[in-house]
mmCIF file of C-alpha atoms in Angstrom:
data_model
loop_
_atom_site.group_PDB
_atom_site.id
_atom_site.type_symbol
_atom_site.label_atom_id
_atom_site.label_comp_id
_atom_site.label_asym_id
_atom_site.label_seq_id
_atom_site.Cartn_x
_atom_site.Cartn_y
_atom_site.Cartn_z
ATOM 1 C CA MET D 95 0.038 -0.084 0.086
ATOM 2 C CA TYR D 96 1.309 3.166 -0.971
ATOM 3 C CA GLY D 97 -0.985 5.742 0.318
ATOM 4 C CA ASN D 98 -2.129 8.860 -0.899
ATOM 5 C CA GLU D 99 0.917 10.866 -1.600
ATOM 6 C CA LYS D 100 3.502 7.801 -2.460
ATOM 7 C CA LEU D 101 3.474 5.981 -5.762
ATOM 8 C CA PRO D 102 5.952 3.773 -7.060
ATOM 9 C CA GLY D 103 8.433 5.513 -9.298
ATOM 10 C CA ILE D 104 6.385 8.527 -9.806
ATOM 11 C CA ALA D 105 7.266 11.921 -8.230
ATOM 12 C CA THR D 106 4.204 13.848 -7.709
ATOM 13 C CA SER D 107 3.765 17.404 -7.058
ATOM 14 C CA GLN D 108 2.030 19.716 -4.422
ATOM 15 C CA GLN D 109 -1.613 21.087 -5.806
ATOM 16 C CA TYR D 110 -1.186 24.613 -5.625
ATOM 17 C CA ARG D 111 -4.738 25.670 -6.748
ATOM 18 C CA ASN D 112 -6.608 28.572 -5.336
ATOM 19 C CA GLU D 113 -9.348 27.835 -2.972
ATOM 20 C CA GLY D 114 -12.763 27.813 -4.907
ATOM 21 C CA SER D 115 -10.912 27.355 -8.277
ATOM 22 C CA LEU D 116 -12.608 25.471 -10.926
ATOM 23 C CA TRP D 117 -9.760 23.473 -11.685
ATOM 24 C CA GLN D 118 -8.177 20.860 -9.357
ATOM 25 C CA GLY D 119 -4.857 18.713 -9.327
ATOM 26 C CA SER D 120 -1.308 20.511 -10.039
ATOM 27 C CA PRO D 121 -1.352 23.336 -12.515
ATOM 28 C CA SER D 122 0.716 21.529 -15.063
ATOM 29 C CA SER D 123 -2.301 18.743 -15.489
ATOM 30 C CA THR D 124 -4.441 21.391 -17.047
ATOM 31 C CA TRP D 125 -4.209 22.625 -20.566
ATOM 32 C CA PHE D 126 -5.610 25.574 -21.610
ATOM 33 C CA LYS D 127 -6.460 27.564 -25.119
ATOM 34 C CA THR D 128 -7.662 30.472 -26.258
ATOM 35 C CA VAL D 129 -10.880 29.907 -28.426
ATOM 36 C CA LYS D 130 -13.323 32.373 -30.857
ATOM 37 C CA VAL D 131 -16.745 32.643 -29.647
ATOM 38 C CA ASN D 132 -19.406 34.202 -31.760
ATOM 39 C CA GLY D 133 -22.221 36.252 -30.734
ATOM 40 C CA SER D 134 -25.726 37.192 -32.220
ATOM 41 C CA GLU D 135 -26.373 40.648 -30.828
ATOM 42 C CA ALA D 136 -24.687 44.155 -30.974
ATOM 43 C CA GLU D 137 -23.031 43.515 -27.372
ATOM 44 C CA GLY D 138 -21.364 40.772 -25.772
ATOM 45 C CA THR D 139 -23.274 38.711 -23.565
ATOM 46 C CA GLU D 140 -21.346 37.036 -20.555
ATOM 47 C CA ILE D 141 -20.490 33.496 -20.503
ATOM 48 C CA LEU D 142 -20.066 32.269 -16.855
ATOM 49 C CA ARG D 143 -16.757 30.453 -15.827
ATOM 50 C CA GLY D 144 -17.330 26.439 -16.129
ATOM 51 C CA THR D 145 -19.785 26.684 -19.147
ATOM 52 C CA ILE D 146 -19.171 23.787 -21.382
ATOM 53 C CA MET D 147 -18.513 24.719 -24.972
ATOM 54 C CA LYS D 148 -18.587 22.428 -28.067
ATOM 55 C CA GLU D 149 -16.293 23.398 -31.342
ATOM 56 C CA LEU D 150 -18.504 24.561 -34.295
ATOM 57 C CA THR D 151 -17.576 23.198 -37.834
ATOM 58 C CA ASP D 152 -16.018 26.704 -38.470
ATOM 59 C CA GLY D 153 -13.831 26.520 -35.490
ATOM 60 C CA THR D 154 -15.822 28.870 -33.308
ATOM 61 C CA TYR D 155 -17.322 27.633 -30.300
ATOM 62 C CA THR D 156 -20.707 27.983 -28.628
ATOM 63 C CA PRO D 157 -22.033 26.892 -25.320
ATOM 64 C CA ILE D 158 -23.746 23.294 -25.266
ATOM 65 C CA ALA D 159 -27.056 22.631 -24.776
ATOM 66 C CA GLU D 160 -28.822 19.641 -23.110
ATOM 67 C CA THR D 161 -29.672 17.894 -26.658
ATOM 68 C CA ASP D 162 -25.905 17.893 -27.035
ATOM 69 C CA ILE D 163 -25.193 15.572 -24.451
ATOM 70 C CA ILE D 164 -24.698 11.903 -25.799
ATOM 71 C CA THR D 165 -27.183 9.458 -25.695
ATOM 72 C CA THR D 166 -24.950 6.521 -26.412
ATOM 73 C CA THR D 167 -21.183 5.324 -26.240
ATOM 74 C CA ALA D 168 -21.655 4.720 -30.133
ATOM 75 C CA ASN D 169 -21.739 8.770 -30.680
ATOM 76 C CA LEU D 170 -18.355 9.032 -28.908
ATOM 77 C CA PRO D 171 -16.516 11.431 -28.551
ATOM 78 C CA GLY D 172 -18.921 13.727 -30.214
ATOM 79 C CA ALA D 173 -18.270 17.321 -30.585
ATOM 80 C CA ARG D 174 -14.729 18.673 -29.316
ATOM 81 C CA LEU D 175 -15.409 20.085 -25.523
ATOM 82 C CA ALA D 176 -14.181 22.777 -23.927
ATOM 83 C CA ILE D 177 -14.715 24.725 -20.430
ATOM 84 C CA VAL D 178 -14.825 28.324 -19.858
ATOM 85 C CA ALA D 179 -11.906 29.290 -17.658
ATOM 86 C CA ASP D 180 -12.286 33.274 -17.820
ATOM 87 C CA ASN D 181 -13.926 34.883 -15.490
ATOM 88 C CA SER D 182 -14.754 37.713 -17.855
ATOM 89 C CA ALA D 183 -15.766 35.577 -20.927
ATOM 90 C CA LYS D 184 -18.441 37.331 -23.337
ATOM 91 C CA THR D 185 -19.501 36.410 -26.790
ATOM 92 C CA GLY D 186 -18.433 38.092 -29.538
ATOM 93 C CA THR D 187 -20.696 40.690 -31.777
ATOM 94 C CA THR D 188 -22.673 40.806 -34.552
ATOM 95 C CA THR D 189 -23.447 44.352 -36.221
ATOM 96 C CA THR D 190 -24.976 45.865 -39.790
ATOM 97 C CA GLN D 191 -23.417 48.461 -41.151
ATOM 98 C CA ASP D 192 -24.070 49.406 -44.856
ATOM 99 C CA GLU D 193 -26.229 46.419 -45.103
ATOM 100 C CA GLU D 194 -23.724 44.081 -44.507
ATOM 101 C CA THR D 195 -23.664 41.747 -41.486
ATOM 102 C CA VAL D 196 -20.264 41.861 -39.277
ATOM 103 C CA LYS D 197 -19.483 39.405 -37.226
ATOM 104 C CA THR D 198 -16.299 40.246 -34.543
ATOM 105 C CA PRO D 199 -15.889 36.743 -32.439
ATOM 106 C CA SER D 200 -14.517 37.554 -29.207
ATOM 107 C CA SER D 201 -11.085 35.323 -27.576
ATOM 108 C CA VAL D 202 -12.141 33.270 -24.419
ATOM 109 C CA LEU D 203 -9.681 31.378 -22.372
ATOM 110 C CA VAL D 204 -11.015 27.542 -22.173
ATOM 111 C CA GLY D 205 -9.317 24.514 -20.222
ATOM 112 C CA ILE D 206 -9.177 21.432 -23.003
ATOM 113 C CA SER D 207 -8.412 18.904 -20.460
ATOM 114 C CA GLY D 208 -7.608 18.585 -16.821
ATOM 115 C CA LYS D 209 -9.566 17.795 -13.349
ATOM 116 C CA VAL D 210 -12.662 19.803 -13.010
ATOM 117 C CA ASP D 211 -14.674 20.628 -10.007
ATOM 118 C CA LYS D 212 -18.238 18.996 -11.596
ATOM 119 C CA GLY D 213 -20.057 21.193 -8.936
ATOM 120 C CA ARG D 214 -19.130 24.278 -10.708
ATOM 121 C CA LEU D 215 -20.150 22.958 -14.300
ATOM 122 C CA TYR D 216 -22.748 24.548 -16.414
ATOM 123 C CA ILE D 217 -24.767 23.277 -19.274
ATOM 124 C CA GLY D 218 -26.829 26.315 -20.895
ATOM 125 C CA ASP D 219 -28.079 27.953 -17.675
ATOM 126 C CA LYS D 220 -28.208 24.930 -15.543
ATOM 127 C CA LYS D 221 -25.617 23.151 -13.027
ATOM 128 C CA PHE D 222 -24.625 19.967 -13.989
ATOM 129 C CA SER D 223 -26.214 18.809 -10.422
ATOM 130 C CA GLU D 224 -29.519 19.704 -11.982
ATOM 131 C CA LEU D 225 -29.261 17.143 -14.755
ATOM 132 C CA THR D 226 -31.117 14.042 -14.643
ATOM 133 C CA ASP D 227 -28.871 11.191 -13.462
ATOM 134 C CA GLU D 228 -28.642 9.583 -17.077
ATOM 135 C CA GLN D 229 -27.749 13.027 -18.644
ATOM 136 C CA GLN D 230 -24.947 13.322 -15.839
ATOM 137 C CA ILE D 231 -23.333 9.867 -16.554
ATOM 138 C CA SER D 232 -23.652 10.587 -20.329
ATOM 139 C CA LEU D 233 -22.098 13.815 -19.999
ATOM 140 C CA ASN D 234 -19.410 12.634 -17.649
ATOM 141 C CA VAL D 235 -18.240 9.869 -20.351
ATOM 142 C CA GLN D 236 -18.339 12.363 -23.354
ATOM 143 C CA LEU D 237 -16.158 14.803 -20.766
ATOM 144 C CA GLU D 238 -13.770 12.119 -20.062
ATOM 145 C CA ALA D 239 -13.506 10.991 -23.740
ATOM 146 C CA TRP D 240 -11.912 14.639 -24.444
ATOM 147 C CA GLY D 241 -9.669 14.434 -21.488
ATOM 148 C CA PHE D 242 -11.580 15.496 -18.235
ATOM 149 C CA GLN D 243 -11.752 14.245 -14.809
ATOM 150 C CA LEU D 244 -14.867 15.262 -13.159
ATOM 151 C CA VAL D 245 -14.376 15.410 -9.379
ATOM 152 C CA SER D 246 -16.387 16.222 -6.509
ATOM 153 C CA VAL D 247 -14.647 19.212 -4.220
ATOM 154 C CA GLN D 248 -16.173 19.295 -0.674
ATOM 155 C CA GLN D 249 -15.742 22.911 0.859
ATOM 156 C CA SER D 250 -15.044 23.098 4.501
#
């Protein structure tokens, strides 16, 4: 038995995460990137930190809906998923200038793999815990296929 901190032949580092962080584990185990997010309004709307996003065919990202959760493992891995890590994320804008539609995407920092506090995840305007048991299991499998590990974090 090696306990919780000693693994045979593996060196582990301290877990330096701020209390209340969405991301768990050592910082080097989480991968981030910036992605483009379009919007349909003249003003960008806020995207909550922890919102699960999917990649569209044009390379931009949009928040997932409950209908985007896979229902069978035959559909794995599904669209590329990412989780918003930015506290000030907003959608891009769409305006009309000289009768022409101009889309200006925003850049949003997202995590593309790592350990995530499942209590802080959002699917649209719903929290992960508000989904049905079947939806939670399916979404967990889908996120694992993209390199995320969902963990329950107990705050004391």
